[in-house]
Coordinates of C-alpha atoms and ligand atoms in Angstrom, one line a residue:
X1 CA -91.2 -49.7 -39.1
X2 CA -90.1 -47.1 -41.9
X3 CA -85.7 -48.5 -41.7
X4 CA -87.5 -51.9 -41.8
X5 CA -89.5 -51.9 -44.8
X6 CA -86.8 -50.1 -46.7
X7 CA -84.3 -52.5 -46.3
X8 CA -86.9 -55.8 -46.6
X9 CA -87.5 -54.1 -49.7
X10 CA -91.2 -53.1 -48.7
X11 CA -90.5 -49.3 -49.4
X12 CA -88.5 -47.6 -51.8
X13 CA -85.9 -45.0 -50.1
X14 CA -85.7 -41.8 -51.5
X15 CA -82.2 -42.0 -51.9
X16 CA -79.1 -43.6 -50.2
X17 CA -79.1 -47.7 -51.0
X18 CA -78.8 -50.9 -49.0
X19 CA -76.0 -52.9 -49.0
X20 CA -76.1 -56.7 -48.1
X21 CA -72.3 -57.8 -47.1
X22 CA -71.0 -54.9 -48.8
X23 CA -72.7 -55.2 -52.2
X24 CA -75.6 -53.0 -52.7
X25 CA -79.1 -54.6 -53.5
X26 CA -82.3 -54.4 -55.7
X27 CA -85.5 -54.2 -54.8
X28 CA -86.0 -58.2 -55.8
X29 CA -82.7 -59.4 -53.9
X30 CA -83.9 -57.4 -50.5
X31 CA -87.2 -59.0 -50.7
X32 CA -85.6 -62.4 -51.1
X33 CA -82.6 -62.2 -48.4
X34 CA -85.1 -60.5 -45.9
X35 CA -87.9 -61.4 -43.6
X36 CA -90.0 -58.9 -42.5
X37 CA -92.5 -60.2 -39.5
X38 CA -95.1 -57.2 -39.1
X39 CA -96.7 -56.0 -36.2
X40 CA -100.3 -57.0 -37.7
X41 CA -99.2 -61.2 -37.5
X42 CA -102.6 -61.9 -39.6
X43 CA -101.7 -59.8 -42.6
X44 CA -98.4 -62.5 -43.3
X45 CA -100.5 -65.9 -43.1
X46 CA -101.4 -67.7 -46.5
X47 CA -102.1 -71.2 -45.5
X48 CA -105.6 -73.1 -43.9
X49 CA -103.3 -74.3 -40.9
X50 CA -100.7 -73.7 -38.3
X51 CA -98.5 -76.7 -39.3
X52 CA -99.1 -76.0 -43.4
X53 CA -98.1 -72.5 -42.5
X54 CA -94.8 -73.6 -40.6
X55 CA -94.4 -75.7 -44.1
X56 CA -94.6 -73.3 -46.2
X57 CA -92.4 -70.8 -44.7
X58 CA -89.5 -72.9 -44.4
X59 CA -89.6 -74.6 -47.6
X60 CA -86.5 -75.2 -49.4
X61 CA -85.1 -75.9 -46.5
X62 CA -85.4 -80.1 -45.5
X63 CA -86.2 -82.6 -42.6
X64 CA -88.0 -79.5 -40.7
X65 CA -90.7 -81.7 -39.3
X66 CA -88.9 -82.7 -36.1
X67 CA -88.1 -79.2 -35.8
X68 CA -91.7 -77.4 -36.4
X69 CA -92.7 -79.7 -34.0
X70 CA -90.3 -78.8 -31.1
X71 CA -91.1 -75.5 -31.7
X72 CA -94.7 -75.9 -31.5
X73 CA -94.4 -78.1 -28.5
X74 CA -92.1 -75.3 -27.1
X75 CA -94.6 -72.3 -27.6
X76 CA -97.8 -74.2 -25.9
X77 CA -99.0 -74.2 -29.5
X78 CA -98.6 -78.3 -30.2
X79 CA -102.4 -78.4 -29.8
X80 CA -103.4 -75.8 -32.1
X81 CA -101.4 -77.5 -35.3
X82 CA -104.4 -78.3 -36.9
X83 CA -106.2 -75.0 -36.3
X84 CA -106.9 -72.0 -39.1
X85 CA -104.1 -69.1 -38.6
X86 CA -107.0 -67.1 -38.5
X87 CA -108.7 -68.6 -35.8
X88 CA -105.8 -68.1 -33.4
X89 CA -105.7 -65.2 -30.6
X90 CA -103.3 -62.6 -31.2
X91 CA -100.5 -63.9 -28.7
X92 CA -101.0 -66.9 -30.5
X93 CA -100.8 -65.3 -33.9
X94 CA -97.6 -63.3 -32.4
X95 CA -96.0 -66.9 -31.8
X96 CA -96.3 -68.5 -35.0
X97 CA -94.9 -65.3 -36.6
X98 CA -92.0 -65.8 -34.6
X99 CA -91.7 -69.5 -35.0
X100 CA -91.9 -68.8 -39.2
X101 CA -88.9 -66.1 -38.8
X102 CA -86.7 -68.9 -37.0
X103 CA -87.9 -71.1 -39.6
X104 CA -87.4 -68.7 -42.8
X105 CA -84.4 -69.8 -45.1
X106 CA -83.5 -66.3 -45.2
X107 CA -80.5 -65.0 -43.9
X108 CA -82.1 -61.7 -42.6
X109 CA -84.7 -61.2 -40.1
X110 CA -86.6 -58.0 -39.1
X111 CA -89.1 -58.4 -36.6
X112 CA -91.0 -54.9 -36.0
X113 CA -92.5 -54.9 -32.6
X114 CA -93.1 -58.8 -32.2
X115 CA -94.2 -58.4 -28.8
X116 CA -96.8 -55.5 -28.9
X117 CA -100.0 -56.8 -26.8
X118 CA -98.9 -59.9 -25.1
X119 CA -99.1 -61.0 -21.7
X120 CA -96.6 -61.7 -19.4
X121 CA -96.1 -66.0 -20.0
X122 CA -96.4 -65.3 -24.2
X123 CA -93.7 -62.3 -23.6
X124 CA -91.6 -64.6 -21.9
X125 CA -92.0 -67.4 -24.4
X126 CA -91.4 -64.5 -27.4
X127 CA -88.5 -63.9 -25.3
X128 CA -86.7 -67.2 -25.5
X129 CA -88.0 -67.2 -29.2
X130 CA -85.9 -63.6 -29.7
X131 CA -82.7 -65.5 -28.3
X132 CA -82.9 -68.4 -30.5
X133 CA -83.3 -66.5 -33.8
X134 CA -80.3 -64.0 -32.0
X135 CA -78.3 -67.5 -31.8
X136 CA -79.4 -68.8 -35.3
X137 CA -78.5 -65.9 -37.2
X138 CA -75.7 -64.1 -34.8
X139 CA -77.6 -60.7 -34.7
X140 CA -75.1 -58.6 -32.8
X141 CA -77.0 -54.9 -33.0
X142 CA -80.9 -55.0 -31.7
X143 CA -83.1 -51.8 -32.5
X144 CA -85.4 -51.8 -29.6
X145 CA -88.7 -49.6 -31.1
X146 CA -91.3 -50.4 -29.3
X147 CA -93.6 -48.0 -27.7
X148 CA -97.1 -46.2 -27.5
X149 CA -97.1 -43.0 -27.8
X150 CA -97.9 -39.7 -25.3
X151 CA -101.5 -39.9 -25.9
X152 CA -102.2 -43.0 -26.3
X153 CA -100.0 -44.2 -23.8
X154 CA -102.2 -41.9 -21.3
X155 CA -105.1 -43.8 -22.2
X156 CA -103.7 -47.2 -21.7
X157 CA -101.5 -46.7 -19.2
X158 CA -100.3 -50.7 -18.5
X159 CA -100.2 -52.0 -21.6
X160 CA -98.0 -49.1 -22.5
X161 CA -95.8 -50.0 -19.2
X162 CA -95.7 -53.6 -20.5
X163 CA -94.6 -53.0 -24.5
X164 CA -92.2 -50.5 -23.6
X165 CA -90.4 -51.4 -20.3
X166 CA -91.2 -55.8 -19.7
X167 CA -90.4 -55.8 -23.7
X168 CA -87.6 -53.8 -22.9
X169 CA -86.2 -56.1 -20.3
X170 CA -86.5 -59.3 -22.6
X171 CA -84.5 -57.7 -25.1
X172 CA -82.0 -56.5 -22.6
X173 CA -81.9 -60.3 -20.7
X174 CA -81.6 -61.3 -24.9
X175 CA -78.4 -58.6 -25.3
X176 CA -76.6 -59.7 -22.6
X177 CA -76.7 -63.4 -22.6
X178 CA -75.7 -62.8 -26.7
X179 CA -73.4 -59.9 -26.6
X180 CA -76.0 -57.6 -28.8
X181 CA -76.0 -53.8 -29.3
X182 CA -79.1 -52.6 -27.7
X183 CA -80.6 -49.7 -29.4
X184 CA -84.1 -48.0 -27.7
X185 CA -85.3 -44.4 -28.5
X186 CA -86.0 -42.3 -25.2
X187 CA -87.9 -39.0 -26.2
X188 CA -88.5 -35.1 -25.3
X189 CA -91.2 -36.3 -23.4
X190 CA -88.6 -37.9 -20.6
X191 CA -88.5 -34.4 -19.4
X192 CA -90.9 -32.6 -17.1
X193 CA -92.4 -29.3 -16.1
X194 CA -89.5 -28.3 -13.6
X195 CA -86.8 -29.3 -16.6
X196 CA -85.0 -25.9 -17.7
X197 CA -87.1 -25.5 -21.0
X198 CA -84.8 -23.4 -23.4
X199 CA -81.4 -25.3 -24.3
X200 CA -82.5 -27.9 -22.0
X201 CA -79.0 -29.5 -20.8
X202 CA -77.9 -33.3 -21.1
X203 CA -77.7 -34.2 -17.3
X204 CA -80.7 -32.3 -15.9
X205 CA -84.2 -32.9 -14.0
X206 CA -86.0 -35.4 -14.6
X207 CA -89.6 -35.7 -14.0
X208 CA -92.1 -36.2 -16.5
X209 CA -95.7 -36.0 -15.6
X210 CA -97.1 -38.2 -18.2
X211 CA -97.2 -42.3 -18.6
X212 CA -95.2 -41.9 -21.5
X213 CA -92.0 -39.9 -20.0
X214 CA -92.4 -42.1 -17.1
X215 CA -91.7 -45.6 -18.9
X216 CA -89.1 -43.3 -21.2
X217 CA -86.8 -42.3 -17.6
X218 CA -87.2 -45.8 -17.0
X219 CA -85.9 -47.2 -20.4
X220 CA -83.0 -44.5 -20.0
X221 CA -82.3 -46.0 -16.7
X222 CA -82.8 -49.9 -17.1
X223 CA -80.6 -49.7 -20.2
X224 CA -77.6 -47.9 -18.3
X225 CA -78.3 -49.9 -15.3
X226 CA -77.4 -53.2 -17.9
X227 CA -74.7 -51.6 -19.2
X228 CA -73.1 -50.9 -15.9
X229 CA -74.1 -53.8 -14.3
X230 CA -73.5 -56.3 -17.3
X231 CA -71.8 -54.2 -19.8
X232 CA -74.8 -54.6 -22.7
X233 CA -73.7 -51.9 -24.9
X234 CA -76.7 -50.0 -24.8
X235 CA -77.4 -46.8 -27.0
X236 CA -79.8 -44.6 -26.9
X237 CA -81.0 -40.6 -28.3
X238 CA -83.8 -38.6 -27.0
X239 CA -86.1 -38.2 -29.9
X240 CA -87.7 -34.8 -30.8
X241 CA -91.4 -35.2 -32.5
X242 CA -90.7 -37.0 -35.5
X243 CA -91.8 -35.7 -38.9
X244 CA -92.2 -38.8 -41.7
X245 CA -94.4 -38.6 -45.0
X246 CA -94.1 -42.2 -45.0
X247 CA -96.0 -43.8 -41.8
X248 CA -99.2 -41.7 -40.6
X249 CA -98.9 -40.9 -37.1
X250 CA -100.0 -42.7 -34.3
X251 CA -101.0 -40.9 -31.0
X252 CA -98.0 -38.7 -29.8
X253 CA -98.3 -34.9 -28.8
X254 CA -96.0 -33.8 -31.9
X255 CA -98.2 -35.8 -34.3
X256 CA -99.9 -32.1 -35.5
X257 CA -96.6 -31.1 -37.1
X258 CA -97.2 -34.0 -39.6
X259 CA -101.0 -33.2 -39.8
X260 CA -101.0 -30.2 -41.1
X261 CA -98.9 -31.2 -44.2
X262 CA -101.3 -33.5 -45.0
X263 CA -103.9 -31.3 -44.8
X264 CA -102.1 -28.7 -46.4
X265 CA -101.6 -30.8 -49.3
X266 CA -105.3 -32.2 -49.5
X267 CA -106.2 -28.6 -50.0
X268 CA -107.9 -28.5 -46.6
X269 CA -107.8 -26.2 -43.5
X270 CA -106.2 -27.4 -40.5
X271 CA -107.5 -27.6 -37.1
X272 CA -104.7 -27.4 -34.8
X273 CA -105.2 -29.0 -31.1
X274 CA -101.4 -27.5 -30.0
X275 CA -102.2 -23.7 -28.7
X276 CA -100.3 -21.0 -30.4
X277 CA -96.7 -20.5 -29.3
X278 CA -95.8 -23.8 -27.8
X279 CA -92.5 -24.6 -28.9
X280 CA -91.3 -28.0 -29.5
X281 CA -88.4 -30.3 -30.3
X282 CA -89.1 -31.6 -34.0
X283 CA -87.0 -33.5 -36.5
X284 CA -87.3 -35.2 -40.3
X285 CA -87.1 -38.6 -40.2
X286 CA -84.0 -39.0 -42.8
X287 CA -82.3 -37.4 -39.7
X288 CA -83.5 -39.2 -37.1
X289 CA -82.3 -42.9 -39.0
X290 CA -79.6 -41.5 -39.3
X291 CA -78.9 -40.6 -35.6
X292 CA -79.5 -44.2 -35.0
X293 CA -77.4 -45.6 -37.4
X294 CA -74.3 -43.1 -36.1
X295 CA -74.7 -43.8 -32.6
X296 CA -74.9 -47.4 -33.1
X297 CA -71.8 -47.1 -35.0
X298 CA -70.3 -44.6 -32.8
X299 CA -66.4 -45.2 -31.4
X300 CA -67.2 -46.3 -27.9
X301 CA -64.2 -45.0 -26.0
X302 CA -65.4 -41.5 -27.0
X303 CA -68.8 -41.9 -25.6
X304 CA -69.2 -40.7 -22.1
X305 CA -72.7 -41.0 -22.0
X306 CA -74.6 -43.9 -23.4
X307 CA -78.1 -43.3 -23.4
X308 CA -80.7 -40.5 -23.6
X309 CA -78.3 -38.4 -25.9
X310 CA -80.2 -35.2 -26.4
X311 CA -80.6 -34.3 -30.2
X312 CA -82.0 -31.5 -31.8
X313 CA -82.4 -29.9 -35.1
X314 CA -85.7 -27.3 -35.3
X315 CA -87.7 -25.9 -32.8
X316 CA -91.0 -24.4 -33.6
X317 CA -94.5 -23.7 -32.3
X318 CA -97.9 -24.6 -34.9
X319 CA -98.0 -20.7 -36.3
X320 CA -94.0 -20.7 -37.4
X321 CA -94.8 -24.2 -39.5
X322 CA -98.1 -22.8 -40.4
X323 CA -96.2 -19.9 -41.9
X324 CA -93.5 -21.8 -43.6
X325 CA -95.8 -24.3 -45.4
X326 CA -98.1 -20.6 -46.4
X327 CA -94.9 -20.0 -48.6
X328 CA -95.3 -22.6 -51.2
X329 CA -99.6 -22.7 -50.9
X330 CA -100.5 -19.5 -50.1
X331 CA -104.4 -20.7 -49.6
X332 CA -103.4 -22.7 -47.1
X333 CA -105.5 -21.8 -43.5
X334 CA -105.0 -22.7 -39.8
X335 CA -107.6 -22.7 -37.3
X336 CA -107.1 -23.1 -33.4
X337 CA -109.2 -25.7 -31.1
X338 CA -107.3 -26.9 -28.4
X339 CA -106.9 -30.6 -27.0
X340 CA -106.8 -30.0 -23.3
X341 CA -104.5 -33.4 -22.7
X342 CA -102.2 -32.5 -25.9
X343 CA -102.0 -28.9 -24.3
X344 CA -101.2 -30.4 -20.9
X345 CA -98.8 -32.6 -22.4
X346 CA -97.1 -30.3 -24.6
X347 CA -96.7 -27.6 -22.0
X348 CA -95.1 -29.7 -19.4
X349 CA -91.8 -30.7 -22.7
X350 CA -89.1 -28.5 -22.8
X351 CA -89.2 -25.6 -25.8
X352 CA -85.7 -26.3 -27.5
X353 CA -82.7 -29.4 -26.2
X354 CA -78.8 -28.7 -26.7
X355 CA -77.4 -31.2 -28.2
X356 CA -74.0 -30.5 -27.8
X357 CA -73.1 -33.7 -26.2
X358 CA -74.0 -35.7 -29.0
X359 CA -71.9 -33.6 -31.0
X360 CA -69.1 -33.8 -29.1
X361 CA -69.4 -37.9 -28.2
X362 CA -70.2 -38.9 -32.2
X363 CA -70.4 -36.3 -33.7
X364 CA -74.5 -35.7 -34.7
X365 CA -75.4 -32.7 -37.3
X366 CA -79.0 -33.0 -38.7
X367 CA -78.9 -32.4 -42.1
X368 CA -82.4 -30.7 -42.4
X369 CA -83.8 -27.7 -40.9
X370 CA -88.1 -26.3 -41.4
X371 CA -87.0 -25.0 -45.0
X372 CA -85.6 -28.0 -46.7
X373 CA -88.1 -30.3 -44.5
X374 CA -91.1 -28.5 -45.5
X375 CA -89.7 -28.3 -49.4
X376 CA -89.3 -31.9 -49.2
X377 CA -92.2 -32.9 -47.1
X378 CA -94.5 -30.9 -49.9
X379 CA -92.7 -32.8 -52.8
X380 CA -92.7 -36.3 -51.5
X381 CA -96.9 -35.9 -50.3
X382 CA -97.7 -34.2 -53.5
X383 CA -96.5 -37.3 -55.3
X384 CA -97.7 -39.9 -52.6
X385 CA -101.4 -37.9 -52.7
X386 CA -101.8 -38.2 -55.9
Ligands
LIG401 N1 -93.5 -37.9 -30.7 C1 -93.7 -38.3 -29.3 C2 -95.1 -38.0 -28.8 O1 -95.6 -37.0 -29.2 C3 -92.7 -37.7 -28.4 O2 -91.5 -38.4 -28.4 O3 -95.6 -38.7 -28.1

């Protein structure tokens, strides 16, 4: 969500720029060269009706109406021209967002998550949907991000299955029918409690205990299965807990290390639901994009692996952040009460990966470590707090 609004121009990046066929571009020129269809469909509607909002989003462009009406005919959603964007269920609402990124006269499409939530006949109908904006615009690299997280994932165990490995699937049936990159995150949480927990190797055991790691071994494995089988280039890293001021978090395990800067910035104490002394695979999210972006871009003859690259860049457990943030707010206090599924959860994940595959194959070096992460997690809340 975060490498999408930057480059639809959304967010402002804290440094680096984005370059649009080799010429970098302002803020104005991103929002105009890129579409950006959000996971919350109703947030993007301005019109009273399905057909005025297929108008309006394609505008400047003519003779659309044959078009608009194909499309609608195609989705199941001829009947519902009339009908208030609003009034539509969220499948529905899913669809037209879809139909007005085909439709959008802009030459970039990013579509964050466009399947989250739908049943099996709308997925496949968002599937052939994908594959015609794949055609239209010759997309030939898909980032695949799509998931719930560990704890929520435990408490809704099927739709997790569904959005992470049935979305999955469509994107891979998508990637090899187009000859697209596939890019899909696996995680820590792939591993189980009879993984070797300290410098946990690349090739190792397998066998997580929670819904989570369960759909994550399987993403690892569908997406090598379709490289073998088809040859999809599919890519993929093994993310630590990821540490962003930018989105909140949203229902993983590791979601305490960005907590407790937020609290330590509000001026308030944190409770901590992660027991003393469990150690964890964390990175800063300027590392993690770029892990993406340098596997993707990676020199496939030197890769002998292809997805579920460990990476790694800190380890810690709640006190060692706890005491690295007390540096630059010495008032700053951490209490203890324990979430007995976190704790499970946490527990069963190994304490610290080697990465020393992915350095070998392309090269990955994390550029931050707790210091500079905390120094620059401190500066960049501070300002967004404020
Ligand atoms: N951050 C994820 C979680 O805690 C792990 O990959 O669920």
């Amino acid at each position: 969500t975060t490498f999408g609004k930057i480059i639809s121009g959304l967010l402002k990046p804290t440094s680096g720029s984005v370059l649009y066929n080799g010429e970098k571009m302002k803020i104005s020129e991103m929002k105009r060269n890129v579409m950006f269809v959000m996971q919350e469909a109703e947030f993007q509607f301005f019109t009273n009706s399905v057909i005025n909002e297929l108008r309006y989003g394609s505008k400047g462009r003519e003779g659309l109406s044959e078009e608009i009406e194909r499309l609608l005919k195609k989705t199941g959603m001829w009947k519902m021209r009339d009908r208030h964007p609003f009034s539509l269920s969220g499948g529905q609402m899913q669809r037209l967002s879809l139909m007005l990124a085909y439709l959008s006269p802009k030459p970039v499409v990013v579509l964050d998550e466009p399947t989250a939530g739908l049943d099996a006949a709308n997925l496949e109908s968002c599937g052939e949907m994908i594959a015609e904006i794949v055609r239209k615009y010759n997309i030939d690299a898909i980032y695949n991000l799509a998931a719930l997280l560990s704890v929520v994932a435990e408490n809704k165990p099927q739709l997790a299955w569904k959005i992470g490995i049935d979305g999955l699937w469509n994107i891979l049936e998508v990637a090899k029918d187009h000859k697209c990159q596939v890019f899909t995150p696996s995680s820590i949480g792939s591993f189980g409690p009879n993984t070797p927990k300290v410098d946990t190797p690349q090739d190792t055991v397998q066998r997580p205990k929670t819904i989570y790691g369960v759909s994550k071994v399987t993403t690892e494995l569908l997406s090598d299965w379709f490289h073998t089988k088809y040859g999809v280039d599919t890519r993929s890293v093994r993310f630590p807990g990821l540490i962003s001021y930018v989105t909140p978090p949203g229902g993983g395990t590791t979601d305490y290390a960005v907590d407790i800067y937020y609290s330590a910035v509000r001026g308030e104490k944190f409770v901590c639901p992660i027991p003393e002394g469990t150690l964890m695979d964390m990175m800063y999210m300027p590392d993690a994009l770029h892990a993406c972006i340098q596997l993707m871009e990676a020199d496939p003859s030197r890769l002998i692996h292809h997805n579920g690259f460990n990476i790694a860049s800190m380890s810690f457990a709640p006190e060692t952040v706890y005491a690295e943030i007390k540096k630059h707010k010495p008032d700053f206090e951490m209490v203890y009460d324990v979430d007995p599924l976190k704790k499970g959860i946490a527990q069963s994940w190994p304490d610290k990966l080697d990465d020393s595959c992915a350095r070998a194959e392309w090269d990955w070096k994390p550029q931050y470590d707790l210091s500079s992460m905390t120094v620059d997690m401190l500066a960049k809340l501070e300002q967004k707090l404020k």
